[in-house]
CSV table of C-alpha atoms in Angstrom, one decimal:
chain,number,residue,atom,x,y,z
A,12,MET,CA,5.6,103.7,-19.9
A,13,ALA,CA,6.0,103.4,-23.4
A,14,ARG,CA,3.3,100.9,-25.2
A,15,PRO,CA,4.3,98.2,-27.8
A,16,GLY,CA,3.9,98.8,-31.4
A,17,PRO,CA,1.0,97.0,-33.4
A,18,GLY,CA,4.1,94.5,-35.2
A,19,ARG,CA,5.7,92.9,-32.2
A,20,LEU,CA,1.9,91.9,-30.3
A,21,GLY,CA,0.6,90.6,-33.2
A,22,LEU,CA,4.4,88.2,-33.4
A,23,ALA,CA,2.9,87.4,-30.2
A,24,LEU,CA,-0.3,86.0,-30.5
A,25,GLY,CA,0.5,83.9,-33.5
A,26,LEU,CA,3.5,82.5,-31.1
A,27,GLY,CA,0.6,81.7,-28.6
A,28,LEU,CA,-1.8,80.5,-30.6
A,29,ALA,CA,1.0,77.7,-32.3
A,30,LEU,CA,1.6,76.2,-29.0
A,31,GLY,CA,-2.1,76.1,-28.0
A,32,ALA,CA,-2.0,74.1,-31.8
A,33,ALA,CA,0.7,72.1,-30.6
A,34,ALA,CA,-0.2,71.2,-27.0
A,35,GLY,CA,-3.3,70.2,-28.3
A,36,ALA,CA,-2.0,67.7,-31.0
A,37,GLY,CA,-0.1,65.9,-28.8
A,38,LEU,CA,-2.9,65.9,-26.5
A,39,GLY,CA,-5.1,64.4,-28.8
A,40,LEU,CA,-2.0,61.9,-30.1
A,41,LEU,CA,-2.0,60.5,-26.1
A,42,TRP,CA,-5.7,60.1,-26.6
A,43,ARG,CA,-5.4,57.9,-29.9
A,44,ARG,CA,-2.7,55.1,-28.2
A,45,ARG,CA,-4.5,54.4,-24.9
A,46,ARG,CA,-7.8,53.5,-26.6
A,47,ARG,CA,-5.9,51.8,-28.8
A,48,ARG,CA,-4.3,50.1,-26.1
A,49,ALA,CA,-7.3,49.0,-24.3
A,50,ALA,CA,-9.2,48.1,-27.8
A,51,ALA,CA,-6.1,45.6,-27.6
A,52,ARG,CA,-6.6,43.8,-24.8
A,53,PRO,CA,-8.5,40.8,-23.9
A,54,SER,CA,-12.9,41.7,-23.6
A,55,THR,CA,-12.2,39.9,-20.1
A,56,VAL,CA,-10.9,42.7,-18.3
A,57,VAL,CA,-11.6,42.2,-14.5
A,58,PRO,CA,-14.6,45.3,-13.9
A,59,ARG,CA,-12.9,47.9,-11.8
A,60,VAL,CA,-14.9,48.2,-8.3
A,61,LEU,CA,-15.6,51.6,-7.4
A,62,VAL,CA,-15.6,51.9,-4.1
A,63,PRO,CA,-16.0,55.8,-1.7
A,64,ALA,CA,-12.9,57.6,-1.2
A,65,GLU,CA,-15.6,60.1,1.4
A,66,ALA,CA,-18.8,59.6,2.8
A,67,GLY,CA,-21.4,61.9,2.1
A,68,ASP,CA,-23.0,63.1,-1.1
A,69,GLY,CA,-20.0,64.2,-2.6
A,70,ALA,CA,-18.3,61.5,-2.4
A,71,THR,CA,-15.5,60.5,-5.3
A,72,TYR,CA,-14.9,56.6,-6.3
A,73,THR,CA,-11.5,55.3,-6.6
A,74,PRO,CA,-11.3,52.3,-8.6
A,75,LEU,CA,-10.3,48.4,-6.1
A,76,LEU,CA,-7.2,47.1,-7.9
A,77,THR,CA,-5.1,49.3,-10.8
A,78,GLN,CA,-4.5,48.4,-14.0
A,79,GLY,CA,-1.2,46.9,-13.3
A,80,GLU,CA,-2.9,44.5,-10.0
A,81,GLN,CA,-5.9,43.8,-12.7
A,82,LEU,CA,-3.2,42.7,-15.2
A,83,ASP,CA,-1.5,40.6,-12.4
A,84,VAL,CA,-4.9,38.8,-12.0
A,85,LEU,CA,-5.3,37.9,-15.5
A,86,GLU,CA,-1.9,36.4,-14.9
A,87,ARG,CA,-3.2,34.5,-12.3
A,88,LEU,CA,-5.7,33.4,-13.3
A,89,ASP,CA,-4.3,31.9,-16.8
A,90,PHE,CA,-1.9,29.9,-14.8
A,91,VAL,CA,-5.4,28.4,-12.9
A,92,LEU,CA,-6.7,27.4,-16.6
A,93,ARG,CA,-3.9,25.9,-17.8
A,94,ASN,CA,-2.9,23.6,-14.5
A,95,ILE,CA,-7.0,22.4,-14.6
A,96,SER,CA,-6.5,21.7,-18.4
A,97,GLU,CA,-3.3,19.4,-17.7
A,98,LEU,CA,-4.6,17.7,-14.2
A,99,ARG,CA,-7.9,16.9,-16.3
A,100,LYS,CA,-5.4,14.9,-19.4
A,101,GLU,CA,-3.6,13.2,-15.9
A,102,VAL,CA,-7.1,11.8,-15.1
A,103,GLU,CA,-8.2,10.8,-18.2
A,104,GLU,CA,-4.2,9.0,-18.4
A,105,LEU,CA,-5.4,7.7,-14.4
A,106,ARG,CA,-8.7,6.5,-16.0
A,107,ASN,CA,-7.2,4.8,-19.2
A,108,SER,CA,-4.7,3.2,-16.4
A,109,LEU,CA,-7.0,1.7,-14.9
A,110,GLN,CA,-9.3,0.8,-17.2
A,111,HIS,CA,-6.4,-1.5,-18.5
A,112,LEU,CA,-5.7,-2.8,-15.3
A,113,ALA,CA,-9.4,-4.0,-14.0
A,114,ALA,CA,-8.7,-5.8,-17.7
A,115,GLU,CA,-6.0,-7.8,-17.0
A,116,ILE,CA,-7.3,-8.5,-13.4
A,117,VAL,CA,-10.5,-9.9,-15.3
A,118,GLY,CA,-8.4,-11.8,-17.8
A,119,GLU,CA,-6.3,-13.1,-15.2
A,120,VAL,CA,-9.7,-14.1,-12.7
A,121,ARG,CA,-11.4,-15.3,-15.4
A,122,SER,CA,-8.4,-18.2,-16.2
A,123,HIS,CA,-7.9,-18.6,-12.1
A,124,LEU,CA,-11.2,-19.9,-12.7
A,125,GLU,CA,-10.9,-22.6,-16.2
A,126,GLU,CA,-8.1,-24.1,-14.3
A,127,THR,CA,-9.6,-23.8,-11.7
A,128,GLN,CA,-12.8,-26.0,-13.1
A,129,LYS,CA,-9.9,-27.8,-15.3
A,130,VAL,CA,-8.7,-29.7,-11.5
A,131,THR,CA,-12.5,-30.6,-10.8
A,132,ARG,CA,-12.9,-32.1,-13.5
A,133,ARG,CA,-9.9,-33.8,-13.4
A,134,ARG,CA,-11.6,-35.3,-9.6
A,135,ARG,CA,-14.5,-36.2,-10.9
A,136,PHE,CA,-12.9,-39.2,-12.6
A,137,PRO,CA,-10.9,-41.1,-9.5
A,138,PHE,CA,-10.2,-44.3,-11.4
A,139,PRO,CA,-6.7,-44.4,-12.8
A,140,ARG,CA,-6.1,-47.2,-15.2
A,141,GLU,CA,-3.8,-49.5,-14.0
A,142,ARG,CA,0.0,-49.5,-15.1
A,143,SER,CA,2.4,-52.2,-14.9
A,144,ASP,CA,5.5,-50.5,-14.3
A,145,SER,CA,4.5,-48.3,-12.1
A,146,THR,CA,6.0,-48.3,-8.3
A,147,GLY,CA,4.0,-46.0,-6.6
A,148,SER,CA,0.8,-45.8,-5.2
A,149,SER,CA,-2.9,-45.1,-7.9
A,150,SER,CA,-3.9,-42.3,-5.3
A,151,ILE,CA,-4.4,-38.8,-7.5
A,152,TYR,CA,-4.5,-36.8,-4.8
A,153,PHE,CA,-1.0,-34.4,-3.9
A,154,THR,CA,1.0,-36.3,-1.7
A,155,ALA,CA,3.8,-34.6,0.0
A,156,SER,CA,7.9,-35.5,-1.2
A,157,SER,CA,9.8,-38.2,0.7
A,158,GLY,CA,13.1,-37.0,-0.7
A,159,THR,CA,13.3,-40.2,-2.5
A,160,ALA,CA,14.2,-39.8,-6.5
A,161,ASN,CA,11.3,-41.6,-8.5
A,162,THR,CA,11.8,-41.2,-12.0
A,163,ASP,CA,7.9,-42.1,-12.3
A,164,ASP,CA,6.5,-39.1,-10.2
A,165,GLY,CA,5.6,-35.3,-11.2
A,166,GLU,CA,6.4,-33.1,-9.1
A,167,SER,CA,4.4,-30.1,-8.4
A,168,GLU,CA,5.5,-27.1,-8.1
A,169,GLY,CA,4.9,-26.3,-3.8
A,170,GLY,CA,7.1,-29.7,-3.5
A,171,TYR,CA,4.6,-32.0,-3.8
A,172,THR,CA,4.4,-35.4,-6.4
A,173,THR,CA,1.8,-37.9,-7.3
A,174,ALA,CA,1.8,-41.1,-8.2
A,175,ASN,CA,1.1,-41.2,-11.3
A,176,ALA,CA,2.2,-38.4,-13.0
A,177,GLU,CA,1.8,-39.6,-16.1
A,178,SER,CA,-2.3,-39.5,-15.6
A,179,ASP,CA,-5.4,-41.2,-17.6
A,180,TYR,CA,-6.7,-37.2,-18.2
A,181,ASP,CA,-3.4,-36.5,-19.5
A,182,ARG,CA,-3.8,-39.4,-21.6
A,183,GLU,CA,-6.7,-38.5,-22.9
A,184,SER,CA,-5.7,-35.3,-23.8
A,185,GLU,CA,-3.1,-36.6,-26.1
A,186,ARG,CA,-5.2,-39.1,-27.6
A,187,GLU,CA,-8.0,-36.0,-28.5
A,188,SER,CA,-4.8,-34.5,-30.7
A,189,GLU,CA,-5.4,-37.9,-32.2
A,190,GLU,CA,-8.9,-38.3,-33.4
A,191,GLY,CA,-8.5,-36.6,-36.6
A,192,GLU,CA,-6.7,-39.8,-37.9
A,193,ASP,CA,-8.7,-42.5,-36.1
A,194,GLU,CA,-12.4,-40.8,-35.8
A,195,VAL,CA,-14.0,-44.0,-37.2
A,196,SER,CA,-12.5,-46.3,-34.4
A,197,CYS,CA,-12.7,-43.6,-32.0
A,198,GLU,CA,-16.4,-43.4,-32.8
A,199,THR,CA,-16.7,-46.9,-32.0
A,200,VAL,CA,-14.8,-47.1,-28.7
A,201,ARG,CA,-17.0,-44.6,-28.1
A,202,THR,CA,-20.0,-46.1,-29.2
A,203,VAL,CA,-19.2,-49.1,-26.9
A,204,ARG,CA,-18.3,-47.4,-23.9
A,205,ARG,CA,-22.1,-46.0,-23.9
A,206,ASP,CA,-23.3,-49.0,-24.0
A,207,SER,CA,-21.5,-50.6,-21.7
A,208,LEU,CA,-22.5,-47.7,-19.3
A,209,ASP,CA,-26.2,-48.2,-19.9
A,210,LEU,CA,-26.2,-51.8,-19.2
A,211,VAL,CA,-24.5,-49.9,-14.9
A,212,ASN,CA,-27.6,-49.0,-12.8
A,213,GLU,CA,-26.9,-45.7,-11.5
A,214,ASP,CA,-27.6,-45.6,-7.9
A,215,GLU,CA,-24.4,-48.8,-8.0
A,216,THR,CA,-22.4,-46.1,-10.2
A,217,HIS,CA,-23.4,-44.0,-7.0
A,218,LEU,CA,-21.9,-46.1,-5.0
A,219,PHE,CA,-18.8,-46.6,-6.3
A,220,LEU,CA,-18.4,-43.2,-6.9
A,221,ASP,CA,-18.7,-42.6,-3.2
A,222,SER,CA,-16.2,-44.9,-1.8
A,223,SER,CA,-13.8,-44.0,-4.8
A,224,LEU,CA,-13.7,-40.9,-2.9
A,225,GLU,CA,-13.8,-42.2,0.3
A,226,GLU,CA,-10.6,-44.2,0.3
A,227,GLY,CA,-8.9,-41.0,-1.2
A,228,LEU,CA,-10.3,-39.2,1.8
A,229,GLY,CA,-8.8,-41.7,3.8
A,230,GLN,CA,-5.6,-41.5,1.8
A,231,LEU,CA,-5.3,-37.6,2.0
A,232,LEU,CA,-5.8,-37.6,5.8
A,233,GLN,CA,-3.6,-40.0,7.2
A,234,GLN,CA,-1.0,-38.2,4.7
A,235,ALA,CA,-1.9,-34.8,6.8
A,236,ASP,CA,-1.9,-36.3,9.9
A,237,ARG,CA,2.1,-37.4,9.2
A,238,LEU,CA,2.9,-33.6,8.3
A,239,HIS,CA,1.8,-33.0,10.9
A,240,ASP,CA,3.6,-34.7,13.5
A,241,GLY,CA,6.8,-33.5,11.6
A,242,ASN,CA,8.9,-30.4,11.5
A,243,GLU,CA,8.0,-26.8,10.5
A,244,GLN,CA,8.9,-28.1,6.8
A,245,GLU,CA,6.7,-31.0,6.8
A,246,LYS,CA,3.6,-28.6,8.0
A,247,ARG,CA,4.2,-26.0,5.4
A,248,GLU,CA,4.1,-29.1,3.4
A,249,GLY,CA,0.8,-30.5,5.0
A,250,PHE,CA,-0.9,-26.9,5.0
A,251,GLN,CA,-0.2,-27.0,0.9
A,252,LEU,CA,-1.7,-29.8,1.1
A,253,LEU,CA,-4.7,-29.4,2.3
A,254,LEU,CA,-4.8,-26.0,0.6
A,255,ASN,CA,-4.8,-28.0,-2.8
A,256,ASN,CA,-7.7,-30.6,-1.8
A,257,LYS,CA,-10.1,-27.7,-0.5
A,258,LEU,CA,-12.3,-27.5,-3.0
A,259,ALA,CA,-13.0,-31.7,-3.2
A,260,TYR,CA,-13.3,-32.0,0.6
A,261,ALA,CA,-15.2,-28.5,2.0
A,262,ASP,CA,-18.1,-30.3,3.4
A,263,GLN,CA,-15.9,-32.8,5.4
A,264,THR,CA,-16.1,-32.6,9.1
A,265,ASP,CA,-12.3,-34.7,9.0
A,266,PHE,CA,-11.1,-33.1,6.8
A,267,LEU,CA,-12.1,-29.1,7.8
A,268,TRP,CA,-10.3,-29.3,11.3
A,269,ARG,CA,-8.2,-30.4,10.2
A,270,LEU,CA,-7.0,-27.8,7.5
A,271,ALA,CA,-8.0,-25.7,10.9
A,272,ARG,CA,-5.0,-27.5,12.9
A,273,ALA,CA,-2.7,-26.8,10.1
A,274,HIS,CA,-3.7,-23.0,10.2
A,275,SER,CA,-2.1,-23.1,13.6
A,276,ASP,CA,0.9,-25.2,12.8
A,277,MET,CA,1.0,-22.2,10.6
A,278,CYS,CA,1.0,-19.9,13.4
A,279,GLU,CA,2.8,-21.5,15.9
A,280,ILE,CA,6.1,-21.7,13.0
A,281,THR,CA,5.8,-18.3,11.8
A,282,GLU,CA,8.3,-15.1,13.3
A,283,ASP,CA,6.2,-12.2,11.6
A,284,ALA,CA,3.4,-10.6,14.0
A,285,ASP,CA,1.0,-9.9,11.2
A,286,GLU,CA,0.9,-13.9,9.6
A,287,LYS,CA,0.4,-14.8,12.8
A,288,ARG,CA,-2.7,-12.9,13.3
A,289,SER,CA,-3.9,-13.8,9.1
A,290,TYR,CA,-3.0,-17.4,9.9
A,291,ALA,CA,-4.8,-17.4,13.3
A,292,SER,CA,-7.8,-15.6,11.6
A,293,ASP,CA,-8.5,-17.1,8.8
A,294,GLY,CA,-8.2,-21.2,10.6
A,295,LYS,CA,-11.0,-19.7,13.0
A,296,GLU,CA,-13.0,-18.8,9.8
A,297,GLU,CA,-12.6,-22.4,8.6
A,298,ILE,CA,-13.4,-23.9,12.3
A,299,GLU,CA,-16.6,-21.8,12.8
A,300,ILE,CA,-17.9,-23.1,9.7
A,301,ALA,CA,-17.2,-26.3,10.5
A,302,LEU,CA,-19.1,-26.2,13.7
A,303,GLN,CA,-22.4,-24.6,12.4
A,304,LYS,CA,-22.3,-27.8,10.5
A,305,TRP,CA,-21.1,-30.3,13.5
A,306,ASP,CA,-21.8,-29.3,16.6
A,307,GLN,CA,-21.2,-32.5,18.0
A,308,SER,CA,-16.9,-33.2,16.6
A,309,ALA,CA,-14.8,-33.1,19.7
A,310,GLU,CA,-11.9,-32.1,17.7
A,311,CYS,CA,-14.1,-29.0,15.8
A,312,HIS,CA,-14.4,-27.6,19.8
A,313,GLN,CA,-10.7,-28.2,21.0
A,314,TRP,CA,-9.5,-26.4,17.8
A,315,TYR,CA,-11.7,-23.1,17.6
A,316,ALA,CA,-10.5,-23.0,21.5
A,317,ILE,CA,-7.0,-23.5,20.4
A,318,LEU,CA,-6.9,-20.6,17.4
A,319,CYS,CA,-8.9,-18.1,20.1
A,320,GLY,CA,-6.4,-18.6,22.0
A,321,GLN,CA,-3.7,-18.0,18.9
A,322,LEU,CA,-5.8,-15.2,18.0
A,323,SER,CA,-5.9,-13.4,21.5
A,324,GLU,CA,-2.2,-13.4,22.0
A,325,HIS,CA,-2.9,-10.3,19.7
A,326,GLU,CA,-5.6,-8.5,21.1
A,327,SER,CA,-6.3,-6.2,24.3
A,328,ILE,CA,-6.3,-7.5,27.9
A,329,GLN,CA,-10.0,-7.5,27.3
A,330,LYS,CA,-10.2,-9.5,24.7
A,331,ARG,CA,-8.0,-11.8,26.3
A,332,ILE,CA,-9.9,-12.5,29.2
A,333,GLN,CA,-13.4,-12.7,27.2
A,334,THR,CA,-11.3,-15.4,25.3
A,335,GLY,CA,-10.7,-16.9,28.2
A,336,TYR,CA,-14.4,-17.7,28.7
A,337,ILE,CA,-14.7,-19.0,24.8
A,338,PHE,CA,-12.0,-21.4,25.6
A,339,LYS,CA,-13.0,-23.0,29.0
A,340,GLU,CA,-16.6,-23.8,27.7
A,341,HIS,CA,-14.8,-25.5,24.4
A,342,ILE,CA,-12.4,-27.4,25.7
A,343,ASP,CA,-15.0,-28.4,28.1
A,344,LYS,CA,-17.4,-29.4,25.3
A,345,ALA,CA,-14.5,-31.4,24.1
A,346,ILE,CA,-13.9,-33.1,27.0
A,347,GLU,CA,-17.3,-34.3,27.4
A,348,LEU,CA,-17.7,-35.8,23.5
A,349,LYS,CA,-15.0,-37.3,23.4
A,350,PRO,CA,-13.3,-37.9,27.4
A,351,GLU,CA,-10.4,-40.5,26.7
A,352,ASP,CA,-8.7,-37.7,24.7
A,353,PRO,CA,-5.6,-36.7,26.4
A,354,LYS,CA,-4.6,-33.2,24.3
A,355,ALA,CA,-7.5,-31.4,25.7
A,356,TYR,CA,-7.4,-31.9,29.4
A,357,TYR,CA,-3.9,-31.1,28.2
A,358,LEU,CA,-5.4,-27.5,27.9
A,359,LEU,CA,-7.7,-27.8,30.1
A,360,GLY,CA,-5.0,-28.2,32.6
A,361,ARG,CA,-2.3,-25.2,30.9
A,362,TRP,CA,-5.5,-22.6,31.5
A,363,CYS,CA,-6.0,-23.7,34.7
A,364,TYR,CA,-2.4,-22.5,35.7
A,365,GLN,CA,-2.3,-20.2,33.5
A,366,VAL,CA,-5.7,-18.3,35.6
A,367,SER,CA,-4.5,-19.3,39.0
A,368,HIS,CA,-1.3,-17.1,38.1
A,369,LEU,CA,-3.1,-14.4,36.7
A,370,GLY,CA,-1.9,-10.9,37.5
A,371,TRP,CA,-3.3,-8.0,40.0
A,372,LEU,CA,-3.9,-6.6,36.8
A,373,GLU,CA,-5.9,-9.4,34.9
A,374,LYS,CA,-7.3,-10.0,38.1
A,375,LYS,CA,-9.0,-6.6,38.5
A,376,THR,CA,-9.7,-6.3,35.3
A,377,ALA,CA,-12.1,-9.9,34.8
A,378,SER,CA,-13.9,-8.4,38.3
A,379,ALA,CA,-14.6,-5.2,36.7
A,380,LEU,CA,-15.8,-6.7,33.6
A,381,PHE,CA,-17.5,-9.9,34.6
A,382,GLU,CA,-19.9,-10.9,37.5
A,383,ALA,CA,-17.9,-14.4,37.6
A,384,PRO,CA,-14.3,-14.0,37.3
A,385,PRO,CA,-12.7,-17.1,35.9
A,386,THR,CA,-11.2,-19.1,38.9
A,387,ALA,CA,-8.5,-22.1,39.0
A,388,THR,CA,-6.4,-23.5,41.0
A,389,VAL,CA,-2.3,-24.8,41.2
A,390,GLN,CA,-4.2,-28.1,42.3
A,391,ASP,CA,-7.2,-28.4,39.6
A,392,ALA,CA,-4.1,-27.8,36.9
A,393,LEU,CA,-1.9,-30.5,38.6
A,394,GLN,CA,-5.1,-33.3,38.2
A,395,ASN,CA,-5.6,-32.1,34.6
A,396,PHE,CA,-2.1,-33.1,33.6
A,397,LEU,CA,-1.8,-36.6,35.9
A,398,ARG,CA,-4.9,-37.6,33.7
A,399,VAL,CA,-2.8,-36.9,30.8
A,400,GLU,CA,-0.2,-39.1,31.8
A,401,GLU,CA,-1.9,-41.4,32.7
A,402,LEU,CA,-4.4,-41.2,28.9
A,403,SER,CA,-0.9,-41.4,27.3
A,404,PRO,CA,2.4,-41.3,29.4
A,405,GLY,CA,4.8,-39.6,28.0
A,406,PHE,CA,2.7,-37.7,25.6
A,407,SER,CA,4.7,-34.0,25.7
A,408,LYS,CA,8.0,-33.0,26.9
A,409,ALA,CA,5.8,-29.5,27.9
A,410,GLY,CA,2.8,-31.7,30.2
A,411,ARG,CA,6.0,-33.0,32.5
A,412,VAL,CA,7.5,-29.8,32.5
A,413,TYR,CA,3.9,-28.0,34.1
A,414,ILE,CA,3.9,-31.1,36.4
A,415,ALA,CA,7.3,-30.5,37.7
A,416,LYS,CA,5.8,-27.0,38.2
A,417,CYS,CA,2.4,-27.8,39.6
A,418,TYR,CA,4.2,-29.3,42.2
A,419,ARG,CA,7.0,-27.0,43.2
A,420,ASP,CA,4.2,-24.3,43.1
A,421,LEU,CA,3.0,-27.0,46.2
A,422,GLY,CA,6.4,-27.0,48.1
A,423,LYS,CA,6.9,-30.5,47.2
A,424,SER,CA,9.9,-30.5,46.2
A,425,SER,CA,10.3,-34.2,45.5
A,426,ALA,CA,8.0,-34.8,43.5
A,427,ALA,CA,8.6,-31.8,41.6
A,428,LEU,CA,12.6,-32.8,41.1
A,429,HIS,CA,11.3,-36.8,40.3
A,430,TRP,CA,9.1,-35.4,36.8
A,431,MET,CA,12.2,-32.8,36.2
A,432,ASN,CA,13.8,-35.9,36.0
A,433,LEU,CA,11.1,-37.5,33.9
A,434,ALA,CA,10.6,-34.6,31.4
A,435,SER,CA,14.1,-34.8,30.8
A,436,GLU,CA,13.5,-37.9,29.4
A,437,LEU,CA,11.3,-37.3,26.7
A,438,PRO,CA,12.6,-34.8,23.3
A,439,ALA,CA,10.9,-31.7,22.4
A,440,ASN,CA,9.0,-32.5,19.2
A,441,THR,CA,7.3,-29.3,19.1
A,442,LYS,CA,7.8,-25.3,19.8
A,443,GLU,CA,6.4,-25.4,23.2
A,444,ASP,CA,8.6,-28.3,23.9
A,445,ALA,CA,11.4,-26.1,23.1
A,446,GLU,CA,10.2,-24.0,25.2
A,447,SER,CA,9.4,-26.1,27.6
A,448,GLU,CA,13.1,-27.4,27.8
A,449,ARG,CA,14.6,-23.9,28.9
A,450,GLU,CA,11.8,-23.6,31.5
A,451,LEU,CA,13.3,-27.3,33.1
A,452,GLU,CA,16.7,-26.4,32.6
A,453,GLU,CA,16.4,-23.1,35.0
A,454,MET,CA,14.2,-25.3,37.1
A,455,GLN,CA,17.8,-27.6,37.2
A,456,ALA,CA,19.8,-24.7,37.5
A,457,VAL,CA,17.9,-23.4,40.9
A,458,TRP,CA,17.6,-26.7,42.1
A,459,GLU,CA,21.3,-27.4,41.7
A,460,GLU,CA,22.1,-24.4,43.4
């Protein structure tokens, strides 16, 4: 075989060196580009975690995250940081809003307290000057609107009127704005007033104020009693009337038990279950305060029992049975303190009738919870209802319907019919009377069949 000549061998060697140099230059350029990319990346690159690919001393290590996965993690972290920053801004805005709201609430409470103090100052001067052109009472306390037009009276927001809307307090306020025009005369009047007051004995002044407050309280209680005996709208007016005067007479037993009674009225006339519970609960709290001070008040015991019964209507069977004992205890105490009160006997008769008609579940629950479950018979209920008629004939339509039901349960048809006829003669004055009238109609329908 012929061997290549020297010229051809040199050409091949030169071509090989040129290819090697070109390959080296290409690798060098690629290496420099990678270094530049690595230098341009953030310094917070996730470190590679090496894990052994094979066991043993000769194990090789491979990265846990690839370069693409690391970039994805960085993007996610950046997204989380942005959200945290936005959340921090929202929290700051919410904090500022709450601070602004708190400032508004404090301002409203402060203005309410100032208004209350103004009302209190007005009540400290219960002696308005006589007015020759006044056609109504001179009482400074709110009275319910009677519906009669009267141009001299001013009407309040709750539908109440004051006998003298142009009160002495208002005229004193007007005079204060005129003091700058006539300071000398006003100072003279004040000096004369001080001199005249110094001549009055301090004890006599207190007695005079106390007697006037008692007179105002008497008028207020009469108004509250009249509204209590009225329709639903008048009961609402009576409730608001007592609330408006609570600040002045919260330490008077006759006022407090009437306020509790007004809560009971509102519990009866409202239809919403939550409002019923609220009225009964608030009224119970009011009368509990009264009982702590005046344990010998029959009315306090009576209305405490009534409100406990109203509140128990929204509670469990166990709580109702437990309330039954409390009801009976306070009604017995009310009868002991005031044995001639027909309402107390009516309440006791109703309790006896309900206990005598307890269902199987109620009886079993009472036997399981209490050593001595409540016991009463229809005859016990009848005696109490008859006692009501003895003390106050025609006391209520519901009372006579109960008497008819007792005689019916005892098998005395003629007596039941007699009391059904007597019950028909009475009007339905209360919500309970209206319910009794429906029962009466059912009884009459059965009797006619």
